[in-house]
Structure formats: C-alpha cells, structure tokens
JSON list of C-alpha atoms in Angstrom, two decimals:
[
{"chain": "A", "resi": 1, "resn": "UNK", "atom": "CA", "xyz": [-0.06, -180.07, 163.45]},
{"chain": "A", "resi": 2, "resn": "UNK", "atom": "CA", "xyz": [-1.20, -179.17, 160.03]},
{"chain": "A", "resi": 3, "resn": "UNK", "atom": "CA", "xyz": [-4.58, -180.39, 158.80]},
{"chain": "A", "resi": 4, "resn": "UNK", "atom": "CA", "xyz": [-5.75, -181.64, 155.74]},
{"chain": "A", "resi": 5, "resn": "UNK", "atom": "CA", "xyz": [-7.38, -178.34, 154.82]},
{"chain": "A", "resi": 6, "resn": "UNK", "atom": "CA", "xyz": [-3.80, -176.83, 155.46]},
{"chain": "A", "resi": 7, "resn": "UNK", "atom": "CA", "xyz": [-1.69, -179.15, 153.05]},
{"chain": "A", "resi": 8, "resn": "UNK", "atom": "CA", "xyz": [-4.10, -178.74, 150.75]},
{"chain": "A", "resi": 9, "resn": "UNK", "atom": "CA", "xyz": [-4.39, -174.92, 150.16]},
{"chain": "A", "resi": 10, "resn": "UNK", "atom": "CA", "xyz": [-0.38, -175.36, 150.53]},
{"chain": "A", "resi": 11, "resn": "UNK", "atom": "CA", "xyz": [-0.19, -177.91, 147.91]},
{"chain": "A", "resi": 12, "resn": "UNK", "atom": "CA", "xyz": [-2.47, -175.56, 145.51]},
{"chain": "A", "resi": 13, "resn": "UNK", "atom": "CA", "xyz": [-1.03, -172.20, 146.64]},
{"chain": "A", "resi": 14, "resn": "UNK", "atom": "CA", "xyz": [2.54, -172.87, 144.73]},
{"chain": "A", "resi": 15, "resn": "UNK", "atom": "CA", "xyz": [1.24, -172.98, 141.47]},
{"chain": "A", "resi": 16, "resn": "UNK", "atom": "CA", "xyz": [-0.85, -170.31, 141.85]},
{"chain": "A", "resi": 17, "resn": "UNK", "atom": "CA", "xyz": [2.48, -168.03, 143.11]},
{"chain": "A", "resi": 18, "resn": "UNK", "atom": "CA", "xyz": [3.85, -169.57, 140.35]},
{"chain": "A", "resi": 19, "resn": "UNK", "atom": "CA", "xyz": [1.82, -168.56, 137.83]},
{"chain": "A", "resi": 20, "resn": "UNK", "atom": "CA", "xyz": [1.26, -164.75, 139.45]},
{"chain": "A", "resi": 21, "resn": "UNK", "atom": "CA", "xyz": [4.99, -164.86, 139.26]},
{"chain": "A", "resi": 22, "resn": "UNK", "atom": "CA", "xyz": [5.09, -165.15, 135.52]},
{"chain": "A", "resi": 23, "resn": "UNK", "atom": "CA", "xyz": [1.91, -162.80, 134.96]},
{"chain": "A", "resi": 24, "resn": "UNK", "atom": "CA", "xyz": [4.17, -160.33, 136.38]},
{"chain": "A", "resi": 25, "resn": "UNK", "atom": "CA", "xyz": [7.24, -161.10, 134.54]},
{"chain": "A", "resi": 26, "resn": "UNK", "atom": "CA", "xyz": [5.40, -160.66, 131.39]},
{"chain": "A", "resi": 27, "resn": "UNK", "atom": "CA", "xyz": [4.09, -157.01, 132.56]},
{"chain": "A", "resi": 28, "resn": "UNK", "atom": "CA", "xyz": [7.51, -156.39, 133.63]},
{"chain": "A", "resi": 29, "resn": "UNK", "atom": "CA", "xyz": [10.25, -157.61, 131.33]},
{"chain": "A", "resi": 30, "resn": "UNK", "atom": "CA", "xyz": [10.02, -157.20, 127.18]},
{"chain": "A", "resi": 31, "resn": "UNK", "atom": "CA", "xyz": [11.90, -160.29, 126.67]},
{"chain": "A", "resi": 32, "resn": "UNK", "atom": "CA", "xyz": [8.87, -163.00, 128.68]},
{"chain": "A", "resi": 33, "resn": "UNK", "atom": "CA", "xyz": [5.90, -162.53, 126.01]},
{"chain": "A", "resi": 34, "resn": "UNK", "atom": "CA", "xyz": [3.86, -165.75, 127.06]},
{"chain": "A", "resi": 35, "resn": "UNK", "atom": "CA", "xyz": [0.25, -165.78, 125.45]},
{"chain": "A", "resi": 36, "resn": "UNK", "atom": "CA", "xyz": [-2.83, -166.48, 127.20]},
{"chain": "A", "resi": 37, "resn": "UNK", "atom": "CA", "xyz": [-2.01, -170.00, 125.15]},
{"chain": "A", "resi": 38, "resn": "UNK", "atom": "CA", "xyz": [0.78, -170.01, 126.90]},
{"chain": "A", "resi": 39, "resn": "UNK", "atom": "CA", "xyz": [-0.84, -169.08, 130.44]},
{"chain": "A", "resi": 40, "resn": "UNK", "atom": "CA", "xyz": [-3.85, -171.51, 129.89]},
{"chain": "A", "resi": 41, "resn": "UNK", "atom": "CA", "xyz": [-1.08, -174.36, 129.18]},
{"chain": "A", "resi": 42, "resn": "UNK", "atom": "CA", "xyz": [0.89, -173.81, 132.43]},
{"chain": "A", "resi": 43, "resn": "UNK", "atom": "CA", "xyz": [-2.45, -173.65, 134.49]},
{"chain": "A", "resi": 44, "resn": "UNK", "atom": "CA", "xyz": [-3.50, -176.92, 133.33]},
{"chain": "A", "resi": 45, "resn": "UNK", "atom": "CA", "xyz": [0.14, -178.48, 134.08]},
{"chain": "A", "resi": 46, "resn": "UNK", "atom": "CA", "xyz": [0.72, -176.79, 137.22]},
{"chain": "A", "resi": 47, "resn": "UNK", "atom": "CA", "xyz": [-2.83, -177.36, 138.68]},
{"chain": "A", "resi": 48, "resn": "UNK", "atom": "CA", "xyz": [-2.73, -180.99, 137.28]},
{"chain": "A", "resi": 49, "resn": "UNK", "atom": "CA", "xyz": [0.37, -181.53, 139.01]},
{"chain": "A", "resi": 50, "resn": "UNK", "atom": "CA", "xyz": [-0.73, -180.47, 142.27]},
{"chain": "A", "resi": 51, "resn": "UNK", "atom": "CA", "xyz": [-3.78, -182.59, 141.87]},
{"chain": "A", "resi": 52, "resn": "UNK", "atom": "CA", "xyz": [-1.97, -185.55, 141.54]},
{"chain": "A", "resi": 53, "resn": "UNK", "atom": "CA", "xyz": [0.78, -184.73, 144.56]},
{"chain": "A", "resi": 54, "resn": "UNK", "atom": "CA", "xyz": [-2.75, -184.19, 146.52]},
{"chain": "A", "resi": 55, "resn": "UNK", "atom": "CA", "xyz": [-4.09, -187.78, 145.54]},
{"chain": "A", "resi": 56, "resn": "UNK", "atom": "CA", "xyz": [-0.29, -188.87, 146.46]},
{"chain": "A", "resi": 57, "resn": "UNK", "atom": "CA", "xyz": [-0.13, -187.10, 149.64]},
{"chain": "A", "resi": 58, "resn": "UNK", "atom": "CA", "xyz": [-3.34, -188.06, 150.93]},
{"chain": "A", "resi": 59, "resn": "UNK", "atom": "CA", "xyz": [-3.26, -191.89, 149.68]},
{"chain": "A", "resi": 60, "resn": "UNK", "atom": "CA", "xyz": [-2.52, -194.79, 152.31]},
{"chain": "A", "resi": 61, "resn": "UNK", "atom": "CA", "xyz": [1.00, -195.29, 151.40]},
{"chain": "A", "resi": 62, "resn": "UNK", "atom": "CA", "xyz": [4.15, -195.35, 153.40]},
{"chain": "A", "resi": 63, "resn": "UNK", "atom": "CA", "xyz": [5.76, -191.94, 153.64]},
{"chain": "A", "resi": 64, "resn": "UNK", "atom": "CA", "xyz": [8.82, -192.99, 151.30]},
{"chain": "A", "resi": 65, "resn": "UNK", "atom": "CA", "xyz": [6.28, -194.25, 148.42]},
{"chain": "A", "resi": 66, "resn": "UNK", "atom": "CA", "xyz": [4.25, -191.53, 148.52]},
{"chain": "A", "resi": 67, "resn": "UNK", "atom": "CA", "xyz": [8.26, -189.30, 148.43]},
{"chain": "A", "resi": 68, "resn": "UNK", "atom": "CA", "xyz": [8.72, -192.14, 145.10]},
{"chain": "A", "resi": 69, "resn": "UNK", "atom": "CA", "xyz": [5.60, -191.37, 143.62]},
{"chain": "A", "resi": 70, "resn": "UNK", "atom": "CA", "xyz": [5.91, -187.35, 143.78]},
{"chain": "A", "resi": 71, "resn": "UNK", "atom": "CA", "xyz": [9.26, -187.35, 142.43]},
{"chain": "A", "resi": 72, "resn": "UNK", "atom": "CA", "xyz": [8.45, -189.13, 139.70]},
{"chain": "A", "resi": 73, "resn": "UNK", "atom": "CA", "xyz": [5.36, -186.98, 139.06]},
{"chain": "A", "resi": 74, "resn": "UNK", "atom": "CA", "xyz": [7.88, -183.96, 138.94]},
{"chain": "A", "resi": 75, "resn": "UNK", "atom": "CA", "xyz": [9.75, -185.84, 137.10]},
{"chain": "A", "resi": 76, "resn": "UNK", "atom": "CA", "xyz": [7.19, -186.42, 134.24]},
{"chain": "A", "resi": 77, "resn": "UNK", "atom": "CA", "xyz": [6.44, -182.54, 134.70]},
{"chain": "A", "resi": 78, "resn": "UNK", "atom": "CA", "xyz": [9.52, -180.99, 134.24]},
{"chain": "A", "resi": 79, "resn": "UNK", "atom": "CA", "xyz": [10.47, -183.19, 131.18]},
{"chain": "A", "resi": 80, "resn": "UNK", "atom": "CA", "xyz": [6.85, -182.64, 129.84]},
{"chain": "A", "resi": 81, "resn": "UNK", "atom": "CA", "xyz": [7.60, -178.66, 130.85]},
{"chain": "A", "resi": 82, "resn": "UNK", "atom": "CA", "xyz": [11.06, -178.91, 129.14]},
{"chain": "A", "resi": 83, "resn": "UNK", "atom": "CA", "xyz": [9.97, -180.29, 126.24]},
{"chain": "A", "resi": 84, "resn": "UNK", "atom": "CA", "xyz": [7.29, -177.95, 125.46]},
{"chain": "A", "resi": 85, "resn": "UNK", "atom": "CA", "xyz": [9.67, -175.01, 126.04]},
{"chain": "A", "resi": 86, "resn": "UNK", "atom": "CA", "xyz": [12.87, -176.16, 123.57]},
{"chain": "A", "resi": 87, "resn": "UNK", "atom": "CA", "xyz": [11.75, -179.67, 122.29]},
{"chain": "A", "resi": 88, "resn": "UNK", "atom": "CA", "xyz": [14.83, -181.80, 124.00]},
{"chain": "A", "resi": 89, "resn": "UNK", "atom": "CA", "xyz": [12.95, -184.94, 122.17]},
{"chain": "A", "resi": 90, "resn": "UNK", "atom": "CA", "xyz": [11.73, -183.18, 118.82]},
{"chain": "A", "resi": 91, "resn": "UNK", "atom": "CA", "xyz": [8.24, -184.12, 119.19]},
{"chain": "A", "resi": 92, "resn": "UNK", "atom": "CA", "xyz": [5.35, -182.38, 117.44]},
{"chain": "A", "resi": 93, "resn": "UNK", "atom": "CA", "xyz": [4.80, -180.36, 120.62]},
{"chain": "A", "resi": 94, "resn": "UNK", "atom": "CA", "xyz": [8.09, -178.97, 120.53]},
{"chain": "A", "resi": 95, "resn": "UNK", "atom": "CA", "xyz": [8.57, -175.41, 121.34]},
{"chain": "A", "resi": 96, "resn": "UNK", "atom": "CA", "xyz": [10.98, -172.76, 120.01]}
]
C-alpha cells in the first residue's frame, strides 16, 4: 500500500524529472535555448499542476471524479503549455 507521503513525493517528483530533463537538453543540444524566463515559467506550471492533482487526489471524491477533474486539469495545462510555446489562439502570451 502506498501512503500519503508516497503519492505525494510521486506526484511532485515528475515535474521535477521533468524539468532536470530540459536543464539537460539545454546543456546538451544547440537547438533547446530556454532562458531562466523560460525555466522559472515551466516551474510555476509544472509545480502548480501537481499542486492541484494533489488537492484532487487527496479530496473526498469518488475515484472517477477525482480521474474527471485531473484530466481536465491537464487539459487546461497542456493548452495553457501549447499556447505559450506557438500561440494556437494568438493571444498576447503567444510564443514564437
């Protein structure tokens, strides 16, 4: 059985990996030049993603709301993510 402590450090291990996987891209490969603007800016998503799934996963909710609720917090993510990186919607945050 995993305990709380477990899912937890779990939930908030990915985006660190995540983000030690693109510090090392960007040492690695000439063609990933992120900023620290750009690091700063995927910390706060990432980490305020896995904030909320936390909330979600430890919330009193029936196992398929809480699955409801997480997808559409990835949802919001990866079109918030998307957005930034080629502006699908033009917005003023638009990237590229």
């Amino acid at each position: 059985m995993i305990t709380q402590k477990q899912k937890t450090t779990i939930i908030f291990a990915v985006p660190a990996l995540l983000l030690a996987t693109a510090f090392f891209a960007n040492l690695l490969l000439k063609d990933w030049n992120w900023s620290i603007f750009d690091f700063i800016v995927a910390a706060v998503i990432l980490f305020g993603t896995a904030f909320f799934i936390n909330l979600v996963v430890f919330s009193n909710k029936t196992f398929i709301t809480k699955v409801l609720i997480s997808l559409v917090i990835l949802m919001i993510v990866c079109l918030v993510w998307i957005e930034l990186a080629v502006g699908i919607f033009g917005s003023f945050l638009a990237g590229s």
